[in-house]
Amino acid sequence: MEKITGGVTAPKGFLAGGLHCGVRASQMKKDLAMIYSQTPCTAAAVYTQNKVYGAPITVTKNNIANGMAQAMICNSGNANTCNADGVEKAEAMCQMTAEALGLSPEDIIIASTGVIGAVLPLEPIAKGIKELAPQLTADGGALAAEAIMTTDTKAKEEAYTIEIGGKTVTIGAMAKGSGMIHPNMATMLGFLTTDAAITTPMLNKALKLAVDDTFNMVSVDGDTSTNDMVSIMANGMAENPMIEAEGAEFEAFLTVIKEICTSMAKKIAGDGEGATKLMECTVNGAPTTPLAKAIAKSIITSSLTKAAMFGADANWGRILCAIGYTEGDFQVDTISVDISSTKGSIHVCENGAGVAFDEEVAKNILLEEEIHIQVELNQGEGTATAWGCDLTYDYVKINGDYRT
Amino acid sequence: MEKITGGVTAPKGFLAGGLHCGVRASQMKKDLAMIYSQTPCTAAAVYTQNKVYGAPITVTKNNIANGMAQAMICNSGNANTCNADGVEKAEAMCQMTAEALGLSPEDIIIASTGVIGAVLPLEPIAKGIKELAPQLTADGGALAAEAIMTTDTKAKEEAYTIEIGGKTVTIGAMAKGSGMIHPNMATMLGFLTTDAAITTPMLNKALKLAVDDTFNMVSVDGDTSTNDMVSIMANGMAENPMIEAEGAEFEAFLTVIKEICTSMAKKIAGDGEGATKLMECTVNGAPTTPLAKAIAKSIITSSLTKAAMFGADANWGRILCAIGYTEGDFQVDTISVDISSTKGSIHVCENGAGVAFDEEVAKNILLEEEIHIQVELNQGEGTATAWGCDLTYDYVKINGDYRT
């Protein structure tokens, strides 16, 4: 496995692009992204579990029910959710994209992100799609990654290569997500592309396994969005022997998918709305892995722990508190906690009670931009990692009046 | 039922007081509160469901296992939680209080609130208890209410009278709580006193019923504290016929207990850390009442909804989003939402989709200090109300470095 530069256009046969069409007010901000594969792809996606979900989710589910896709269209600035005419408009966007690319509407994956409950203006999108389709290029991944951003401060893309069956397989990805982030199944938006040859069932399986341990372990604010989706398209142009079942080749593919999803998940957490720090929390020794996951998420979701991180305050009692209110059966009197960063590590809690530590050393560790919290329960083999960010003045500022 | 002035010393036979003993650094801040009944009381309490819980919880549970109590001691500034010697010290505090008041240690309800995991300094408390016991008075309720505050900006006390069996029964209460507030069973600290004659089982029943719909429906930040507790002591000095079973007299008692708990719950939510507004959310027409409760709590806990309230932004899509990620079986396409305050009311959502409204009118409504969110599911008879507050810069400031 090797990390390379680039994103969704790194794998063979994928073109992409992005531009400003007018859904967002500022002409400086791109708001329409498109990805196209030169050949048909097997496709899979995972979606939000919010009972209120966007029209694009409904339409994408229908379109990839046959396990195939060939292009992706996504607008930012408007979620097309809680709109009476939402599905109709999402279908129209697919129709327009299909026409512009010479495909049928069922070949299109569609996504939208932005304000919920605002009517989607179709005119600028119609114009944008016509303009964008002829502009797609084999190095347009970065433009697409930029066009799906909302309050994100950085575009997020990644690419990896791996040898499978004697062929070099490339996997690319882009993602967005900054607020309303507490995915339950998928997260915000993630789009993966690969030139691997892999069947739809195995692609589905790899995506689900990877997302559960990566995107689904991120929280910015505890709010599960209505439009979360992670999709993957595989066009087979790497010419590896078709991955049709579990085995060494599927494992290799899964490993790189997990790696790329982990990397994107960390980027999303670190770029959480208003965030100044990435928080990584690892829980070991839990009675079960689901419980380890629940505890890790409880910690990185706790507003009090997040605010303490912002203040570089080693207030470990809040970590214990967040562990304690996690649902499930476990003991608290065997728990130990360490906090670390590139500046070192401190042991703050042993057997569920505090141990003496140097506050100055702790402060110095917590002033770094990436903080690791290690929790050891000493009660089994369950292990998990979750990612979050600190709670800051800027989170409140961004969300106090997001719509204007 | 009549609201009167005063708090825990309003009922006959209760004395109270509060002073600064030295657990908190600032001499301007009281940190030790005591309540004493001139006669033995039936007693009941409900406690946090956090698996990490304070030593005072353990000790109070033991002490009132016999259904009786006669005094209460509480310090602020230190939670006495996650300390290896916590139970020992909480027992010592009960012993000292018992000695100072001529009682036995099992007559004492004990509570602590403040930093988790800091060793409790017993010396100032020992000195404080000796000093405080002789100072207790029949109008000292306000001093006690002040001494249990931490980041609270206002002392919280209430008193009501009601006729039961031809006698005037008085019920008083004080509470504290401002951050780490998302009670699951009890909340922060609430202390109720009454001169009603009521058996321990009926007192327990009344308290549990009242707390479930009041204190347990408040959230400031989604963090369930380790030290939540609400207790009640009833000394019988009103000389009403003993309430021994359900019936009109129990119902009357329960009504006033619920009223006083509702009032305290709203005070706690409105005085949430950094809060500028009280949010009251009522859910009607849910398939069941537990589901109505879950939805109401989901809305008032949503960071995005809370931040929008701070910004006086009628971003109702965030309310729909928070409804949608509530666990349980219900439909979202029949939901309507109204937002109101003393400045009027706006209808923002109908059948799960947005309706046109005047943003200026909405802003004007949302600039008030008490905002009501009414959700109608149109799916049954389930109904619930929850209370919360907005998410502000000051919440982050207070919690970014609480310990210093």
JSON list of N, CA and C in Angstrom, two decimals, chain A residues 315-348:
[
{"chain": "A", "resi": 315, "resn": "ASN", "atom": "N", "xyz": [-8.65, 18.20, 32.51]},
{"chain": "A", "resi": 315, "resn": "ASN", "atom": "CA", "xyz": [-9.78, 17.93, 33.42]},
{"chain": "A", "resi": 315, "resn": "ASN", "atom": "C", "xyz": [-10.30, 16.52, 33.15]},
{"chain": "A", "resi": 316, "resn": "TRP", "atom": "N", "xyz": [-9.53, 15.51, 33.57]},
{"chain": "A", "resi": 316, "resn": "TRP", "atom": "CA", "xyz": [-9.82, 14.12, 33.24]},
{"chain": "A", "resi": 316, "resn": "TRP", "atom": "C", "xyz": [-11.11, 13.63, 33.89]},
{"chain": "A", "resi": 317, "resn": "GLY", "atom": "N", "xyz": [-11.58, 14.30, 34.93]},
{"chain": "A", "resi": 317, "resn": "GLY", "atom": "CA", "xyz": [-12.84, 13.90, 35.56]},
{"chain": "A", "resi": 317, "resn": "GLY", "atom": "C", "xyz": [-13.98, 13.91, 34.57]},
{"chain": "A", "resi": 318, "resn": "ARG", "atom": "N", "xyz": [-13.91, 14.83, 33.58]},
{"chain": "A", "resi": 318, "resn": "ARG", "atom": "CA", "xyz": [-14.96, 14.88, 32.57]},
{"chain": "A", "resi": 318, "resn": "ARG", "atom": "C", "xyz": [-14.90, 13.68, 31.64]},
{"chain": "A", "resi": 319, "resn": "ILE", "atom": "N", "xyz": [-13.69, 13.15, 31.43]},
{"chain": "A", "resi": 319, "resn": "ILE", "atom": "CA", "xyz": [-13.54, 11.93, 30.62]},
{"chain": "A", "resi": 319, "resn": "ILE", "atom": "C", "xyz": [-14.17, 10.76, 31.38]},
{"chain": "A", "resi": 320, "resn": "LEU", "atom": "N", "xyz": [-13.89, 10.65, 32.66]},
{"chain": "A", "resi": 320, "resn": "LEU", "atom": "CA", "xyz": [-14.50, 9.59, 33.48]},
{"chain": "A", "resi": 320, "resn": "LEU", "atom": "C", "xyz": [-16.01, 9.72, 33.49]},
{"chain": "A", "resi": 321, "resn": "CYS", "atom": "N", "xyz": [-16.48, 10.96, 33.59]},
{"chain": "A", "resi": 321, "resn": "CYS", "atom": "CA", "xyz": [-17.93, 11.21, 33.60]},
{"chain": "A", "resi": 321, "resn": "CYS", "atom": "C", "xyz": [-18.55, 10.70, 32.30]},
{"chain": "A", "resi": 322, "resn": "ALA", "atom": "N", "xyz": [-17.92, 11.01, 31.16]},
{"chain": "A", "resi": 322, "resn": "ALA", "atom": "CA", "xyz": [-18.45, 10.60, 29.86]},
{"chain": "A", "resi": 322, "resn": "ALA", "atom": "C", "xyz": [-18.38, 9.07, 29.70]},
{"chain": "A", "resi": 323, "resn": "ILE", "atom": "N", "xyz": [-17.35, 8.46, 30.25]},
{"chain": "A", "resi": 323, "resn": "ILE", "atom": "CA", "xyz": [-17.29, 6.99, 30.25]},
{"chain": "A", "resi": 323, "resn": "ILE", "atom": "C", "xyz": [-18.46, 6.45, 31.05]},
{"chain": "A", "resi": 324, "resn": "GLY", "atom": "N", "xyz": [-18.70, 7.06, 32.19]},
{"chain": "A", "resi": 324, "resn": "GLY", "atom": "CA", "xyz": [-19.70, 6.55, 33.13]},
{"chain": "A", "resi": 324, "resn": "GLY", "atom": "C", "xyz": [-21.12, 6.61, 32.61]},
{"chain": "A", "resi": 325, "resn": "TYR", "atom": "N", "xyz": [-21.43, 7.60, 31.77]},
{"chain": "A", "resi": 325, "resn": "TYR", "atom": "CA", "xyz": [-22.80, 7.63, 31.27]},
{"chain": "A", "resi": 325, "resn": "TYR", "atom": "C", "xyz": [-23.00, 6.87, 29.96]},
{"chain": "A", "resi": 326, "resn": "THR", "atom": "N", "xyz": [-21.98, 6.17, 29.51]},
{"chain": "A", "resi": 326, "resn": "THR", "atom": "CA", "xyz": [-22.15, 5.30, 28.34]},
{"chain": "A", "resi": 326, "resn": "THR", "atom": "C", "xyz": [-23.03, 4.11, 28.73]},
{"chain": "A", "resi": 327, "resn": "GLU", "atom": "N", "xyz": [-24.02, 3.80, 27.90]},
{"chain": "A", "resi": 327, "resn": "GLU", "atom": "CA", "xyz": [-24.88, 2.66, 28.21]},
{"chain": "A", "resi": 327, "resn": "GLU", "atom": "C", "xyz": [-24.15, 1.35, 28.02]},
{"chain": "A", "resi": 328, "resn": "GLY", "atom": "N", "xyz": [-24.42, 0.39, 28.88]},
{"chain": "A", "resi": 328, "resn": "GLY", "atom": "CA", "xyz": [-23.78, -0.92, 28.75]},
{"chain": "A", "resi": 328, "resn": "GLY", "atom": "C", "xyz": [-23.25, -1.39, 30.09]},
{"chain": "A", "resi": 329, "resn": "ASP", "atom": "N", "xyz": [-22.85, -2.66, 30.10]},
{"chain": "A", "resi": 329, "resn": "ASP", "atom": "CA", "xyz": [-22.39, -3.29, 31.33]},
{"chain": "A", "resi": 329, "resn": "ASP", "atom": "C", "xyz": [-20.88, -3.28, 31.43]},
{"chain": "A", "resi": 330, "resn": "PHE", "atom": "N", "xyz": [-20.33, -2.49, 32.33]},
{"chain": "A", "resi": 330, "resn": "PHE", "atom": "CA", "xyz": [-18.89, -2.54, 32.57]},
{"chain": "A", "resi": 330, "resn": "PHE", "atom": "C", "xyz": [-18.58, -1.91, 33.92]},
{"chain": "A", "resi": 331, "resn": "GLN", "atom": "N", "xyz": [-17.38, -2.21, 34.41]},
{"chain": "A", "resi": 331, "resn": "GLN", "atom": "CA", "xyz": [-16.93, -1.68, 35.70]},
{"chain": "A", "resi": 331, "resn": "GLN", "atom": "C", "xyz": [-16.16, -0.39, 35.48]},
{"chain": "A", "resi": 332, "resn": "VAL", "atom": "N", "xyz": [-16.19, 0.49, 36.47]},
{"chain": "A", "resi": 332, "resn": "VAL", "atom": "CA", "xyz": [-15.43, 1.73, 36.32]},
{"chain": "A", "resi": 332, "resn": "VAL", "atom": "C", "xyz": [-14.21, 1.80, 37.23]},
{"chain": "A", "resi": 333, "resn": "ASP", "atom": "N", "xyz": [-14.10, 0.86, 38.17]},
{"chain": "A", "resi": 333, "resn": "ASP", "atom": "CA", "xyz": [-13.01, 0.98, 39.14]},
{"chain": "A", "resi": 333, "resn": "ASP", "atom": "C", "xyz": [-11.72, 0.31, 38.69]},
{"chain": "A", "resi": 334, "resn": "THR", "atom": "N", "xyz": [-11.66, -0.11, 37.42]},
{"chain": "A", "resi": 334, "resn": "THR", "atom": "CA", "xyz": [-10.40, -0.66, 36.90]},
{"chain": "A", "resi": 334, "resn": "THR", "atom": "C", "xyz": [-9.86, 0.19, 35.76]},
{"chain": "A", "resi": 335, "resn": "ILE", "atom": "N", "xyz": [-10.49, 1.34, 35.54]},
{"chain": "A", "resi": 335, "resn": "ILE", "atom": "CA", "xyz": [-10.15, 2.16, 34.37]},
{"chain": "A", "resi": 335, "resn": "ILE", "atom": "C", "xyz": [-8.91, 3.01, 34.60]},
{"chain": "A", "resi": 336, "resn": "SER", "atom": "N", "xyz": [-8.03, 3.04, 33.60]},
{"chain": "A", "resi": 336, "resn": "SER", "atom": "CA", "xyz": [-6.93, 4.00, 33.65]},
{"chain": "A", "resi": 336, "resn": "SER", "atom": "C", "xyz": [-6.96, 4.86, 32.39]},
{"chain": "A", "resi": 337, "resn": "VAL", "atom": "N", "xyz": [-6.48, 6.09, 32.51]},
{"chain": "A", "resi": 337, "resn": "VAL", "atom": "CA", "xyz": [-6.52, 7.06, 31.42]},
{"chain": "A", "resi": 337, "resn": "VAL", "atom": "C", "xyz": [-5.17, 7.74, 31.26]},
{"chain": "A", "resi": 338, "resn": "ASP", "atom": "N", "xyz": [-4.72, 7.84, 30.01]},
{"chain": "A", "resi": 338, "resn": "ASP", "atom": "CA", "xyz": [-3.51, 8.60, 29.67]},
{"chain": "A", "resi": 338, "resn": "ASP", "atom": "C", "xyz": [-3.87, 9.63, 28.61]},
{"chain": "A", "resi": 339, "resn": "ILE", "atom": "N", "xyz": [-3.21, 10.77, 28.66]},
{"chain": "A", "resi": 339, "resn": "ILE", "atom": "CA", "xyz": [-3.41, 11.81, 27.64]},
{"chain": "A", "resi": 339, "resn": "ILE", "atom": "C", "xyz": [-2.04, 12.10, 27.03]},
{"chain": "A", "resi": 340, "resn": "SER", "atom": "N", "xyz": [-1.98, 12.15, 25.70]},
{"chain": "A", "resi": 340, "resn": "SER", "atom": "CA", "xyz": [-0.68, 12.38, 25.08]},
{"chain": "A", "resi": 340, "resn": "SER", "atom": "C", "xyz": [-0.77, 13.22, 23.81]},
{"chain": "A", "resi": 341, "resn": "SER", "atom": "N", "xyz": [0.37, 13.74, 23.42]},
{"chain": "A", "resi": 341, "resn": "SER", "atom": "CA", "xyz": [0.52, 14.44, 22.15]},
{"chain": "A", "resi": 341, "resn": "SER", "atom": "C", "xyz": [2.00, 14.33, 21.77]},
{"chain": "A", "resi": 342, "resn": "THR", "atom": "N", "xyz": [2.41, 15.05, 20.74]},
{"chain": "A", "resi": 342, "resn": "THR", "atom": "CA", "xyz": [3.83, 14.98, 20.37]},
{"chain": "A", "resi": 342, "resn": "THR", "atom": "C", "xyz": [4.72, 15.52, 21.48]},
{"chain": "A", "resi": 343, "resn": "LYS", "atom": "N", "xyz": [4.15, 16.26, 22.44]},
{"chain": "A", "resi": 343, "resn": "LYS", "atom": "CA", "xyz": [4.93, 16.82, 23.54]},
{"chain": "A", "resi": 343, "resn": "LYS", "atom": "C", "xyz": [5.10, 15.85, 24.71]},
{"chain": "A", "resi": 344, "resn": "GLY", "atom": "N", "xyz": [4.54, 14.62, 24.60]},
{"chain": "A", "resi": 344, "resn": "GLY", "atom": "CA", "xyz": [4.71, 13.66, 25.68]},
{"chain": "A", "resi": 344, "resn": "GLY", "atom": "C", "xyz": [3.40, 13.06, 26.13]},
{"chain": "A", "resi": 345, "resn": "SER", "atom": "N", "xyz": [3.45, 12.38, 27.26]},
{"chain": "A", "resi": 345, "resn": "SER", "atom": "CA", "xyz": [2.29, 11.64, 27.74]},
{"chain": "A", "resi": 345, "resn": "SER", "atom": "C", "xyz": [2.17, 11.79, 29.26]},
{"chain": "A", "resi": 346, "resn": "ILE", "atom": "N", "xyz": [0.93, 11.88, 29.75]},
{"chain": "A", "resi": 346, "resn": "ILE", "atom": "CA", "xyz": [0.72, 11.86, 31.20]},
{"chain": "A", "resi": 346, "resn": "ILE", "atom": "C", "xyz": [-0.34, 10.84, 31.57]},
{"chain": "A", "resi": 347, "resn": "HIS", "atom": "N", "xyz": [-0.10, 10.21, 32.71]},
{"chain": "A", "resi": 347, "resn": "HIS", "atom": "CA", "xyz": [-1.01, 9.23, 33.28]},
{"chain": "A", "resi": 347, "resn": "HIS", "atom": "C", "xyz": [-1.87, 10.01, 34.30]},
{"chain": "A", "resi": 348, "resn": "VAL", "atom": "N", "xyz": [-3.19, 10.09, 34.06]},
{"chain": "A", "resi": 348, "resn": "VAL", "atom": "CA", "xyz": [-4.01, 10.96, 34.91]},
{"chain": "A", "resi": 348, "resn": "VAL", "atom": "C", "xyz": [-4.98, 10.20, 35.81]}
]
